[in-house]
Coordinates of C-alpha atoms in Angstrom, one line a residue:
X345 CA 44.8 187.0 57.3
X346 CA 45.4 190.4 58.6
X347 CA 45.2 191.1 62.3
X348 CA 44.3 194.6 63.6
X349 CA 46.8 195.5 66.3
X350 CA 48.0 198.8 67.8
X351 CA 51.5 199.4 66.3
X352 CA 52.8 201.1 69.4
X353 CA 52.5 197.8 71.5
X354 CA 53.9 195.3 69.1
X355 CA 56.3 196.9 66.6
X356 CA 59.7 198.5 67.5
X357 CA 60.9 201.6 65.7
X358 CA 63.9 201.2 63.5
X359 CA 65.9 203.3 61.0
X360 CA 64.5 203.2 57.4
X361 CA 68.1 203.1 56.1
X362 CA 68.7 199.5 57.3
X363 CA 65.1 198.2 56.5
X364 CA 64.7 195.9 53.5
X365 CA 61.7 195.6 51.2
X366 CA 59.9 193.2 53.4
X367 CA 60.1 195.4 56.4
X368 CA 58.9 198.4 54.4
X369 CA 55.9 196.4 53.3
X370 CA 55.1 195.5 57.0
X371 CA 55.3 199.1 57.9
X372 CA 52.9 200.0 55.2
X373 CA 50.6 197.3 56.4
X374 CA 50.7 198.5 59.9
X375 CA 50.0 202.0 58.8
X376 CA 46.9 200.6 57.1
X377 CA 46.2 198.5 60.3
X378 CA 47.1 195.3 58.5
X379 CA 49.8 193.0 59.8
X380 CA 51.2 190.0 57.9
X381 CA 52.5 187.3 60.3
X382 CA 55.5 185.3 59.2
X383 CA 57.4 182.5 61.0
X384 CA 61.1 183.2 61.7
X385 CA 63.3 180.1 62.2
X386 CA 65.5 180.3 65.4
X387 CA 68.7 178.4 65.0
X388 CA 69.8 176.6 68.3
X389 CA 73.5 176.4 69.0
X390 CA 74.9 173.0 67.9
X391 CA 76.0 170.5 70.6
X392 CA 79.6 169.6 70.8
X393 CA 80.3 165.8 70.7
X394 CA 83.3 163.9 71.9
X395 CA 84.7 163.5 68.3
X396 CA 84.3 167.3 67.7
X397 CA 86.4 168.1 70.8
X398 CA 89.0 165.6 69.8
X399 CA 89.1 167.1 66.3
X400 CA 89.4 170.6 67.7
X401 CA 92.2 169.5 70.0
X402 CA 94.1 167.7 67.3
X403 CA 93.2 170.1 64.4
X404 CA 96.9 170.3 63.3
X405 CA 97.0 166.5 62.8
X406 CA 95.8 165.2 59.5
X407 CA 94.4 161.9 61.1
X408 CA 91.0 162.6 62.7
X409 CA 90.3 158.9 63.7
X410 CA 88.2 158.0 66.8
X411 CA 90.2 157.1 69.9
X412 CA 89.4 153.8 71.8
X413 CA 87.6 153.9 75.2
X414 CA 89.1 152.3 78.4
X415 CA 86.4 149.6 78.3
X416 CA 87.4 148.6 74.8
X417 CA 91.0 148.3 75.9
X418 CA 90.1 146.2 78.9
X419 CA 88.0 143.8 76.8
X420 CA 90.9 143.4 74.4
X421 CA 93.3 142.6 77.2
X422 CA 90.9 140.0 78.7
X423 CA 90.6 138.4 75.2
X424 CA 94.3 138.1 74.9
X425 CA 94.5 136.6 78.4
X426 CA 91.9 133.9 77.6
X427 CA 93.8 133.0 74.4
X428 CA 97.0 132.5 76.4
X429 CA 95.2 130.3 78.9
X430 CA 93.8 128.1 76.1
X431 CA 97.2 127.7 74.6
X432 CA 98.7 126.5 78.0
X433 CA 96.1 123.9 79.3
X434 CA 96.0 123.4 83.2
X435 CA 96.9 120.0 84.6
X436 CA 94.0 118.2 86.1
X437 CA 94.1 117.8 89.9
X438 CA 93.0 114.4 91.2
X439 CA 91.4 114.4 94.6
X440 CA 90.3 112.0 97.3
X441 CA 86.5 112.4 97.4
X442 CA 84.6 111.5 100.6
X443 CA 81.4 109.7 99.8
X444 CA 78.7 109.4 102.5
X445 CA 75.7 106.9 102.3
X446 CA 73.8 109.4 100.1
X447 CA 75.0 112.5 98.3
X448 CA 73.4 115.0 95.9
X449 CA 74.7 115.3 92.3
X450 CA 75.7 118.9 92.9
X451 CA 77.6 118.2 96.1
X452 CA 79.5 115.3 94.4
X453 CA 80.5 117.6 91.5
X454 CA 81.6 120.2 94.0
X455 CA 83.8 117.7 95.9
X456 CA 85.4 116.5 92.6
X457 CA 85.7 120.2 91.3
X458 CA 84.0 119.0 88.1
X459 CA 81.2 120.7 86.3
X460 CA 77.7 119.5 87.3
X461 CA 76.7 119.1 83.6
X462 CA 79.6 116.7 83.1
X463 CA 78.6 114.6 86.2
X464 CA 75.0 114.5 84.9
X465 CA 76.3 113.3 81.5
X466 CA 78.3 110.6 83.2
X467 CA 75.2 109.5 85.1
X468 CA 73.2 109.3 81.8
X469 CA 75.9 106.9 80.5
X470 CA 75.1 104.7 83.5
X471 CA 71.3 104.9 82.7
X472 CA 70.5 107.3 85.6
X473 CA 68.6 110.5 84.8
X474 CA 69.1 112.9 87.7
X475 CA 69.3 116.7 88.2
X476 CA 71.8 118.6 90.5
X477 CA 69.5 118.4 93.6
X478 CA 68.7 114.7 93.5
X479 CA 70.4 112.1 95.8
X480 CA 72.4 109.2 94.5
X481 CA 73.6 106.2 96.6
X482 CA 77.3 105.6 97.5
X483 CA 77.8 102.8 95.0
X484 CA 76.7 105.0 92.0
X485 CA 78.8 107.9 93.3
X486 CA 81.8 105.5 93.4
X487 CA 81.4 104.7 89.7
X488 CA 81.1 108.4 88.8
X489 CA 84.2 109.3 90.9
X490 CA 86.2 106.5 89.2
X491 CA 85.1 107.6 85.8
X492 CA 86.6 111.1 86.4
X493 CA 89.9 109.5 87.7
X494 CA 89.5 110.6 91.3
X495 CA 90.0 108.3 94.4
X496 CA 87.2 107.9 96.9
X497 CA 86.7 107.2 100.6
X498 CA 83.5 105.7 101.9
X499 CA 82.1 107.1 105.2
X500 CA 78.9 106.4 107.2
X501 CA 76.7 109.1 108.6
X502 CA 77.4 107.9 112.1
X503 CA 81.2 108.5 111.6
X504 CA 80.7 112.1 112.7
X505 CA 80.6 110.8 116.3
X506 CA 84.0 109.0 115.9
X507 CA 85.8 112.1 117.0
X508 CA 84.2 111.6 120.4
X509 CA 86.0 108.3 120.9
X510 CA 88.6 109.0 123.6
X511 CA 92.0 107.4 123.5
X512 CA 92.7 105.0 126.3
X513 CA 94.5 106.5 129.3
X514 CA 97.9 105.1 130.3
X515 CA 98.4 104.3 134.1
X516 CA 100.8 107.3 134.3
X517 CA 98.0 109.7 133.2
X518 CA 95.5 108.5 135.9
X519 CA 95.2 110.3 139.2
X520 CA 92.9 109.5 142.2
X521 CA 89.4 111.1 142.2
X522 CA 86.6 111.5 144.7
X523 CA 84.0 108.7 144.8
X524 CA 80.5 109.3 143.4
X525 CA 77.9 108.0 145.8
X526 CA 74.2 107.5 145.0
X527 CA 71.8 107.5 147.9
X528 CA 68.8 105.2 147.1
X529 CA 65.9 103.7 149.0
X530 CA 62.2 103.8 149.6
X531 CA 60.2 106.9 149.9
X532 CA 60.2 108.6 153.3
X533 CA 63.1 106.5 154.6
X534 CA 65.2 109.6 155.2
X535 CA 67.6 109.7 152.2
X536 CA 67.5 113.5 151.8
X537 CA 67.6 114.0 155.6
X538 CA 70.7 111.9 155.8
X539 CA 72.3 113.9 153.0
X540 CA 71.3 117.2 154.7
X541 CA 73.0 116.0 157.9
X542 CA 76.2 115.2 155.8
X543 CA 76.3 118.5 154.0
X544 CA 74.7 120.6 156.7
X545 CA 72.2 122.2 154.4
X546 CA 68.4 122.1 154.4
X547 CA 66.9 120.8 151.2
X548 CA 63.9 118.9 152.8
X549 CA 62.0 122.1 153.8
X550 CA 61.9 123.3 150.2
X551 CA 60.4 120.1 148.8
X552 CA 56.6 119.7 148.2
X553 CA 55.0 116.9 150.2
X554 CA 58.3 116.0 151.9
X555 CA 59.5 113.9 148.9
X556 CA 62.5 114.5 146.6
X557 CA 61.3 115.0 143.1
X558 CA 64.7 115.9 141.4
X559 CA 68.1 114.5 141.3
X560 CA 70.5 116.6 143.2
X561 CA 74.3 116.4 143.0
X562 CA 76.4 117.6 146.0
X563 CA 80.0 117.6 147.0
X564 CA 81.0 117.1 150.6
X565 CA 84.5 118.1 151.7
X566 CA 85.7 116.4 154.9
X567 CA 88.1 117.6 157.6
X568 CA 90.9 115.3 156.5
X569 CA 90.8 116.8 153.0
X570 CA 88.9 114.0 151.3
X571 CA 85.8 114.7 149.2
X572 CA 82.7 112.7 148.4
X573 CA 80.2 113.5 145.6
X574 CA 76.6 112.5 146.6
X575 CA 73.8 112.0 144.1
X576 CA 70.4 112.1 145.8
X577 CA 67.7 110.2 143.9
X578 CA 63.9 110.2 144.5
X579 CA 62.4 107.2 146.2
X580 CA 58.9 107.3 144.7
X581 CA 58.0 104.6 142.1
X582 CA 57.5 107.2 139.4
X583 CA 61.2 108.0 139.4
X584 CA 62.5 104.6 138.3
X585 CA 64.1 106.1 135.2
X586 CA 65.9 108.7 137.3
X587 CA 67.2 106.1 139.7
X588 CA 68.5 104.0 136.7
X589 CA 70.5 107.1 135.5
X590 CA 71.8 107.6 139.0
X591 CA 73.1 104.1 139.3
X592 CA 74.8 104.4 135.9
X593 CA 76.8 107.4 136.9
X594 CA 77.8 106.2 140.3
X595 CA 80.7 104.3 142.0
X596 CA 79.0 103.3 145.3
X597 CA 75.4 102.9 146.2
X598 CA 74.3 103.8 149.8
X599 CA 71.0 102.0 150.4
X600 CA 68.9 103.8 153.0
X601 CA 66.5 101.5 155.0
X602 CA 64.4 102.8 157.8
X603 CA 64.9 100.7 161.0
X604 CA 61.2 100.9 161.9
X605 CA 59.9 100.1 158.4
X606 CA 62.2 97.6 156.8
X607 CA 62.7 96.8 153.1
X608 CA 59.9 98.1 150.9
X609 CA 59.0 98.0 147.1
X610 CA 61.4 100.8 146.0
X611 CA 64.2 99.4 148.2
X612 CA 64.0 96.1 146.3
X613 CA 64.0 98.1 143.0
X614 CA 67.1 100.1 144.1
X615 CA 68.9 96.8 145.0
X616 CA 68.1 95.5 141.5
X617 CA 69.4 98.7 139.8
X618 CA 72.6 98.6 141.8
X619 CA 73.2 94.9 141.0
X620 CA 72.5 95.6 137.3
X621 CA 75.0 98.4 137.2
X622 CA 77.5 96.1 139.1
X623 CA 78.0 98.8 141.8
X624 CA 79.0 97.9 145.4
X625 CA 76.3 98.6 148.1
X626 CA 76.6 100.1 151.6
X627 CA 73.5 99.7 153.7
X628 CA 72.7 102.6 156.0
X629 CA 70.0 101.7 158.5
X630 CA 68.4 105.0 159.3
X631 CA 66.1 106.1 162.2
X632 CA 67.8 103.9 164.8
X633 CA 66.8 106.4 167.5
X634 CA 63.1 105.6 167.1
X635 CA 61.5 103.5 169.8
X636 CA 60.2 100.8 167.4
X637 CA 63.5 100.5 165.5
X638 CA 64.7 96.9 164.9
X639 CA 68.2 96.7 163.3
X640 CA 68.4 92.9 163.4
X641 CA 65.1 92.5 161.5
X642 CA 66.4 94.7 158.7
X643 CA 69.6 92.6 158.5
X644 CA 67.6 89.4 158.3
X645 CA 65.4 90.9 155.5
X646 CA 68.6 91.8 153.5
X647 CA 69.5 88.1 153.3
X648 CA 66.5 87.5 151.1
X649 CA 68.1 89.7 148.4
X650 CA 71.6 88.2 148.5
X651 CA 72.9 91.1 150.6
X652 CA 74.8 89.4 153.5
X653 CA 76.1 91.9 156.2
X654 CA 79.7 91.6 157.4
X655 CA 78.7 90.5 160.9
X656 CA 76.8 87.6 159.4
X657 CA 79.8 86.4 157.3
X658 CA 79.1 88.5 154.2
X659 CA 80.8 91.4 152.3
X660 CA 78.1 94.1 152.6
X661 CA 79.0 96.9 155.0
X662 CA 76.0 97.9 157.2
X663 CA 76.1 101.2 159.2
X664 CA 73.3 102.1 161.7
X665 CA 72.8 105.9 161.5
X666 CA 70.4 108.6 162.5
X667 CA 70.0 111.6 160.3
X668 CA 68.1 113.7 162.8
X669 CA 70.2 112.6 165.8
X670 CA 73.4 112.9 163.7
X671 CA 74.5 109.5 165.0
X672 CA 77.4 107.6 163.2
X673 CA 77.6 110.0 160.3
X674 CA 81.4 110.0 160.6
X675 CA 81.4 106.2 160.6
X676 CA 79.3 106.2 157.3
X677 CA 81.8 108.6 155.7
X678 CA 84.8 106.5 156.8
X679 CA 83.1 103.4 155.3
X680 CA 82.5 105.2 152.0
X681 CA 86.2 106.3 151.8
X682 CA 87.4 102.8 152.8
X683 CA 85.4 101.2 150.0
X684 CA 86.5 103.9 147.5
X685 CA 90.1 103.2 148.4
X686 CA 89.6 99.5 147.8
X687 CA 88.0 100.3 144.4
X688 CA 91.1 102.5 143.4
X689 CA 89.0 105.2 141.6
X690 CA 91.1 107.1 139.2
X691 CA 90.6 109.4 136.1
X692 CA 92.7 111.5 133.7
X693 CA 92.3 115.2 134.6
X694 CA 94.3 116.4 131.6
X695 CA 92.1 114.9 128.8
X696 CA 89.2 116.5 127.0
X697 CA 86.3 116.7 129.4
X698 CA 83.4 114.2 129.2
X699 CA 80.6 113.7 131.7
X700 CA 76.9 112.9 132.1
X701 CA 73.8 115.1 132.6
X702 CA 72.3 114.5 136.0
X703 CA 69.5 117.0 135.6
X704 CA 68.5 119.9 133.3
X705 CA 66.1 122.7 133.4
X706 CA 65.1 125.9 131.5
X707 CA 65.4 129.2 133.3
X708 CA 63.4 132.2 131.9
X709 CA 66.3 134.6 132.4
X710 CA 69.4 132.4 132.0
X711 CA 68.2 129.9 129.4
X712 CA 69.1 126.2 129.4
X713 CA 70.9 125.0 132.5
X714 CA 72.3 121.4 132.9
X715 CA 73.8 119.8 136.0
X716 CA 76.8 117.8 134.8
X717 CA 78.9 115.2 136.6
X718 CA 82.4 115.3 135.2
X719 CA 83.8 111.8 134.7
X720 CA 87.0 112.4 132.8
X721 CA 89.2 115.4 132.0
X722 CA 88.8 119.0 133.1
X723 CA 85.9 121.2 131.9
X724 CA 86.7 124.9 131.5
X725 CA 84.7 128.0 130.9
X726 CA 84.7 128.8 127.1
X727 CA 84.8 125.1 126.0
X728 CA 82.6 124.1 123.0
X729 CA 80.4 121.2 124.1
X730 CA 77.9 118.8 122.6
X731 CA 75.4 117.4 125.0
X732 CA 73.0 115.0 123.4
X733 CA 71.2 117.0 120.7
X734 CA 72.2 120.4 122.2
X735 CA 75.4 122.3 121.6
X736 CA 76.9 125.5 123.0
X737 CA 79.9 127.3 124.4
X738 CA 80.1 127.3 128.2
X739 CA 79.6 130.9 129.4
X740 CA 79.4 130.2 133.2
X741 CA 79.9 127.3 135.6
X742 CA 78.4 127.2 139.1
X743 CA 79.1 124.5 141.8
X744 CA 76.6 122.9 144.2
X745 CA 77.2 125.7 146.7
X746 CA 76.2 128.4 144.2
X747 CA 79.8 129.7 143.7
X748 CA 81.2 130.6 140.2
X749 CA 84.0 128.3 139.1
X750 CA 86.4 128.5 136.2
X751 CA 87.0 124.7 135.8
X752 CA 85.6 121.4 137.0
X753 CA 87.7 118.3 137.7
X754 CA 86.6 114.6 137.6
X755 CA 83.8 113.7 140.1
X756 CA 82.8 117.4 140.5
X757 CA 79.1 118.3 139.9
X758 CA 78.6 121.7 138.2
X759 CA 75.7 123.6 136.6
X760 CA 76.7 124.9 133.1
X761 CA 75.1 127.8 131.2
X762 CA 75.3 128.5 127.4
X763 CA 73.5 125.5 125.7
X764 CA 71.1 126.3 122.9
X765 CA 68.4 124.0 124.4
X766 CA 67.8 121.9 127.4
X767 CA 69.3 118.4 127.1
X768 CA 67.7 115.2 128.5
X769 CA 68.9 113.8 131.8
X770 CA 71.4 111.0 131.1
X771 CA 72.8 112.5 127.9
X772 CA 76.6 112.5 127.5
X773 CA 78.7 115.7 127.5
X774 CA 81.7 115.9 125.3
X775 CA 84.1 118.7 124.5
X776 CA 84.9 119.3 120.8
X777 CA 87.3 121.5 119.0
X778 CA 85.0 123.5 116.8
X779 CA 81.4 124.7 116.5
X780 CA 81.1 123.0 113.1
X781 CA 81.9 119.5 114.6
X782 CA 79.4 120.1 117.5
X783 CA 76.6 121.1 115.1
X784 CA 77.3 118.1 112.8
X785 CA 77.1 115.7 115.7
X786 CA 73.9 117.3 117.2
X787 CA 72.2 117.4 113.7
X788 CA 73.0 113.7 113.2
X789 CA 71.6 112.8 116.6
X790 CA 68.5 114.9 115.9
X791 CA 67.9 113.1 112.6
X792 CA 68.3 109.7 114.3
X793 CA 65.8 110.6 117.0
X794 CA 63.3 112.0 114.5
X795 CA 63.4 108.8 112.3
X796 CA 62.8 106.7 115.5
X797 CA 59.7 108.9 116.3
X798 CA 58.4 108.5 112.8
X799 CA 58.6 104.7 113.0
X800 CA 56.8 104.7 116.4
X801 CA 54.0 106.9 114.9
X802 CA 53.6 104.5 112.0
X803 CA 53.3 101.5 114.3
X804 CA 50.6 103.1 116.4
X805 CA 48.6 104.0 113.3
X806 CA 48.8 100.4 112.0
X807 CA 47.4 99.2 115.4
X808 CA 44.5 101.5 114.9
X809 CA 43.9 100.1 111.4
X810 CA 43.9 96.6 112.7
X811 CA 41.4 97.6 115.4
X812 CA 39.1 99.1 112.8
X813 CA 39.4 96.0 110.6
X814 CA 38.4 93.9 113.6
X815 CA 35.3 96.1 114.1
X816 CA 36.3 97.4 117.5
X817 CA 36.6 101.0 116.3
X818 CA 39.3 103.6 117.2
X819 CA 40.8 103.8 120.6
X820 CA 39.8 106.9 122.6
X821 CA 42.8 109.1 123.3
X822 CA 43.4 111.7 126.0
X823 CA 45.9 114.3 124.6
X824 CA 48.1 115.8 127.3
X825 CA 50.8 118.6 127.2
X826 CA 53.3 118.3 130.0
X827 CA 55.5 121.2 131.2
X828 CA 57.8 120.6 134.2
X829 CA 60.5 122.5 136.0
X830 CA 63.3 119.9 135.2
X831 CA 63.8 117.3 132.5
X832 CA 63.9 114.4 134.9
X833 CA 60.5 115.2 136.4
X834 CA 58.9 115.4 132.9
X835 CA 60.3 112.0 132.0
X836 CA 59.1 110.5 135.3
X837 CA 55.6 111.9 134.8
X838 CA 55.4 110.5 131.2
X839 CA 56.6 107.1 132.3
X840 CA 54.0 107.0 135.1
X841 CA 50.9 108.2 133.2
X842 CA 51.5 106.2 130.0
X843 CA 51.1 103.0 132.2
X844 CA 47.6 104.1 133.2
X845 CA 45.9 103.5 129.7
X846 CA 43.6 100.5 129.0
X847 CA 42.5 98.7 125.8
X848 CA 39.8 101.3 125.3
X849 CA 41.4 104.6 126.5
X850 CA 44.9 105.6 125.8
X851 CA 46.9 108.6 126.9
X852 CA 48.8 110.5 124.2
X853 CA 51.6 113.0 125.2
X854 CA 51.5 115.6 122.4
X855 CA 54.4 117.6 123.8
X856 CA 56.6 117.7 126.9
X857 CA 59.3 120.2 127.8
X858 CA 60.9 122.1 130.6
X859 CA 60.0 125.7 131.4
X860 CA 56.9 127.8 132.0
X861 CA 53.6 127.2 130.1
X862 CA 53.7 129.6 127.1
X863 CA 51.4 130.8 124.3
X864 CA 52.5 128.1 121.8
X865 CA 51.4 125.4 124.4
X866 CA 48.0 126.9 124.7
X867 CA 47.7 127.2 120.9
X868 CA 48.6 123.5 120.5
X869 CA 46.1 122.5 123.3
X870 CA 43.4 124.5 121.7
X871 CA 43.9 122.9 118.3
X872 CA 44.1 119.4 119.7
X873 CA 41.7 119.6 122.6
X874 CA 44.5 118.6 125.0
X875 CA 44.8 119.4 128.7
X876 CA 47.9 121.2 129.9
X877 CA 49.7 119.9 133.0
X878 CA 52.2 122.1 134.8
X879 CA 54.5 120.4 137.3
X880 CA 56.1 123.0 139.6
X881 CA 55.7 125.6 136.8
X882 CA 53.1 128.3 136.1
X883 CA 51.7 129.8 132.9
X884 CA 52.9 133.2 131.7
X885 CA 50.4 136.1 131.9
X886 CA 49.9 136.0 128.1
X887 CA 49.3 132.3 128.2
X888 CA 46.8 132.6 131.0
X889 CA 44.8 135.2 129.1
X890 CA 44.8 132.9 126.0
X891 CA 43.7 129.9 128.1
X892 CA 40.8 131.8 129.6
X893 CA 39.7 133.0 126.1
X894 CA 40.0 129.6 124.4
X895 CA 38.7 127.6 127.4
X896 CA 41.9 125.5 127.7
X897 CA 42.2 123.4 130.9
X898 CA 45.5 124.1 132.7
X899 CA 46.2 122.0 135.8
X900 CA 49.0 122.8 138.3
X901 CA 50.7 120.2 140.5
X902 CA 53.6 120.1 142.9
X903 CA 53.3 116.4 144.0
X904 CA 53.4 113.6 141.5
X905 CA 50.8 111.4 143.4
X906 CA 48.0 114.0 142.9
X907 CA 48.9 114.3 139.2
X908 CA 48.7 110.5 138.6
X909 CA 45.4 110.2 140.5
X910 CA 43.8 113.1 138.5
X911 CA 44.8 111.6 135.2
X912 CA 43.4 108.2 136.3
X913 CA 40.1 109.9 137.1
X914 CA 39.9 111.7 133.8
X915 CA 40.6 108.5 131.8
X916 CA 38.1 106.5 133.9
X917 CA 35.5 109.1 132.9
X918 CA 36.2 108.5 129.2
X919 CA 35.3 104.8 129.4
X920 CA 32.1 103.7 127.7
X921 CA 29.2 102.9 130.0
X922 CA 28.9 99.2 130.7
X923 CA 25.4 97.9 129.9
X924 CA 24.2 94.9 131.9
X925 CA 20.9 93.2 131.7
X926 CA 19.4 92.6 135.2
X927 CA 16.7 89.9 135.5
X928 CA 13.8 91.3 137.6
X929 CA 10.9 89.0 136.7
X930 CA 8.8 87.1 134.2
X931 CA 5.1 86.9 133.1
X932 CA 2.9 84.4 131.4
X933 CA 0.9 86.1 128.5
X934 CA -2.7 84.8 128.8
X935 CA -4.4 86.8 126.0
X936 CA -3.5 89.6 123.5
X937 CA -6.1 92.4 122.9
X938 CA -5.9 94.5 119.7
X939 CA -7.0 98.0 120.6
X940 CA -7.5 100.7 117.9
X941 CA -5.0 103.6 118.1
X942 CA -3.2 101.9 120.9
X943 CA -1.9 98.7 119.5
X944 CA -1.6 95.2 121.0
X945 CA -2.1 94.8 124.8
X946 CA -0.9 91.7 126.4
X947 CA -3.0 90.4 129.3
X948 CA -0.3 88.8 131.5
X949 CA 0.1 86.9 134.7
X950 CA 3.2 87.5 136.8
X951 CA 4.9 84.2 137.5
X952 CA 8.2 85.3 139.0
X953 CA 9.8 88.5 140.4
X954 CA 8.3 92.0 139.8
X955 CA 7.4 94.0 136.7
X956 CA 8.3 97.7 136.6
X957 CA 7.1 100.4 134.3
X958 CA 9.8 101.2 131.7
X959 CA 11.5 97.8 132.1

């Protein structure tokens, strides 16, 4: 089709000499206002390829073949290398494979440096179908290892603790050490006051209700250069477990008896603990300056428990003292040192350190803190330690006077910082050579503890099943979450309140730990309907807000008596009401009247007692 266009806008002028026939026809068409549109093909410049460049560079050569790339050359070299390796087969390395009680197929293959597929194939020959992640027992692993030609060594899981077995010290290695003295006795007989008089510090004023609720360890240095380490234990009945630990870590027991009160329940208990631990006893008769003090009566009472004083022909040293009046304190110290000299207390200070946890707590700013009594070796800052189920590297050590120390010798009590979690009081501390060893030991102990807890849980659930089978129904439970300032107090509280339960109501401790009450405790209490008990600790601000919102009951205590009494009251309220039939009277029915819309009415004659409406 022809399109009418203005020639001046679309057509350029050109010389007629160079125009061909087609151009002339277009000009004629334009002159007649007729334009014939034809497509002109635009040729794009051709792209140059790698081969073209090579051909251009080597144009003078007759061979225009494609050159090899670097990747191709590399592949060819690798192929040649593999061929050479196949031609010279490697000698098989036979190893000693350590086989624990159970091991996964993949781990066994790794220890033998064999392919997992080959190990699975060998197991199939034995009739065992297993994948790489399945466990096999030690006997099966032995057969597989033998089939591959390796030797084996059987180990038990508990062997990880064998590295902690210290070598026996020769007499040349042993050096004298300070005696560790535990102060025991009945509540309010003046144990802490006596210790305060000895170390000239005031601990009593900082204690709630005037009773000691923690174990404290203190070192007293005397004028003659001798030193004595004192462990102060609580006297209240709830702290029996803490006193047992104190007796286990001690060399000498100082039994404090009040001259005006005599031997009481916890005094007898302390005597039994000391005898069980086979520890010598020194009796300190305190409060001799009181007007009603009777020293001879106390000595006579001691005879009932096979403690015969020296002046009555026995071997028990008895020292009358007064903590407040500071009477005979030097005599008591001299008696302790004399007995320690007779015992010949020695330890090796150059060995790897080991000791026992006297107390532990969780500090918000500084983390887990444990009070350790060193029993052997020297503990240094930077040592890697395993303490029960917790591990860590000692970052800081503080003695009983609050001074930072670099090392602790035998019989020295120190607070250590740097553990990953708070250990239990009574746990053993050991120094190990590497973090890996410490973690393996802690993980093994954690698994052992967990398996024990599982077995205990299963037992209690079976008891419930038997009760249901007998038709008595499920036992009512009071769930409790306990948070305390130190581990020993938490243990003492649990030991006390678990004894309160009856056949119908039982107390269940869902969780116990040291440190402030936090959000996770409130969440657990809300989910389980438990009450939260804080002993010398408080809830964090976020936890308090959560408790108010979720209506969780938080109870704070600083004296253990009040805590036990409150738990007793709560558990008493959970008991079912006791229904008793009380006989009030009897009647003789003379006649029965049948009244419409009312029913039967008995005409009665009271023969005995009284008849009440609603009876």
